[in-house]
C-alpha atoms as a PDB file:
ATOM      1  CA  ALA A   1       3.633  -9.252  17.263  1.00  0.00           C
ATOM      2  CA  PRO A   2       5.928 -11.116  14.462  1.00  0.00           C
ATOM      3  CA  PHE A   3       3.178  -9.260  11.890  1.00  0.00           C
ATOM      4  CA  ARG A   4       3.346  -5.942  13.856  1.00  0.00           C
ATOM      5  CA  ARG A   5       7.299  -6.096  13.513  1.00  0.00           C
ATOM      6  CA  LEU A   6       7.257  -6.448  10.128  1.00  0.00           C
ATOM      7  CA  GLN A   7       4.758  -2.585  10.118  1.00  0.00           C
ATOM      8  CA  LEU A   8       7.975  -1.275  12.269  1.00  0.00           C
ATOM      9  CA  ILE A   9      10.030  -2.192   9.220  1.00  0.00           C
ATOM     10  CA  SER A  10       8.366  -1.596   6.689  1.00  0.00           C
ATOM     11  CA  ASP A  11       7.550   1.323   7.664  1.00  0.00           C
ATOM     12  CA  ASP A  12      10.221   2.510   8.114  1.00  0.00           C
ATOM     13  CA  ILE A  13      12.134   0.973   4.827  1.00  0.00           C
ATOM     14  CA  TYR A  14       9.592   3.381   3.082  1.00  0.00           C
ATOM     15  CA  ILE A  15      10.731   6.344   5.912  1.00  0.00           C
ATOM     16  CA  PHE A  16      13.998   5.755   4.519  1.00  0.00           C
ATOM     17  CA  GLN A  17      13.492   5.641   1.149  1.00  0.00           C
ATOM     18  CA  ARG A  18      11.772   8.857   1.143  1.00  0.00           C
ATOM     19  CA  LEU A  19      14.954  10.523   3.443  1.00  0.00           C
ATOM     20  CA  GLN A  20      17.225   9.723   0.817  1.00  0.00           C
ATOM     21  CA  GLN A  21      14.817  10.660  -2.495  1.00  0.00           C
ATOM     22  CA  VAL A  22      15.109  13.813  -0.553  1.00  0.00           C
ATOM     23  CA  MET A  23      18.475  13.500   0.167  1.00  0.00           C
ATOM     24  CA  ASN A  24      19.021  12.773  -3.704  1.00  0.00           C
ATOM     25  CA  ALA A  25      16.566  16.107  -5.261  1.00  0.00           C
ATOM     26  CA  GLY A  26      18.553  18.462  -2.240  1.00  0.00           C
ATOM     27  CA  GLY A  27      21.774  17.202  -4.456  1.00  0.00           C
ATOM     28  CA  LYS A  28      20.453  17.267  -8.434  1.00  0.00           C
ATOM     29  CA  ARG A  29      19.172  20.966  -7.187  1.00  0.00           C
ATOM     30  CA  GLU A  30      23.209  21.658  -5.876  1.00  0.00           C
ATOM     31  CA  GLY A  31      24.636  20.089  -9.389  1.00  0.00           C
END
């Protein structure tokens, strides 16, 4: 169970990082 929880957390972090990259790319494109 703890391992699965860590897996979910790592997935959330991965998605969050991808989202930040997209946001940063959008900001650079606008600027």
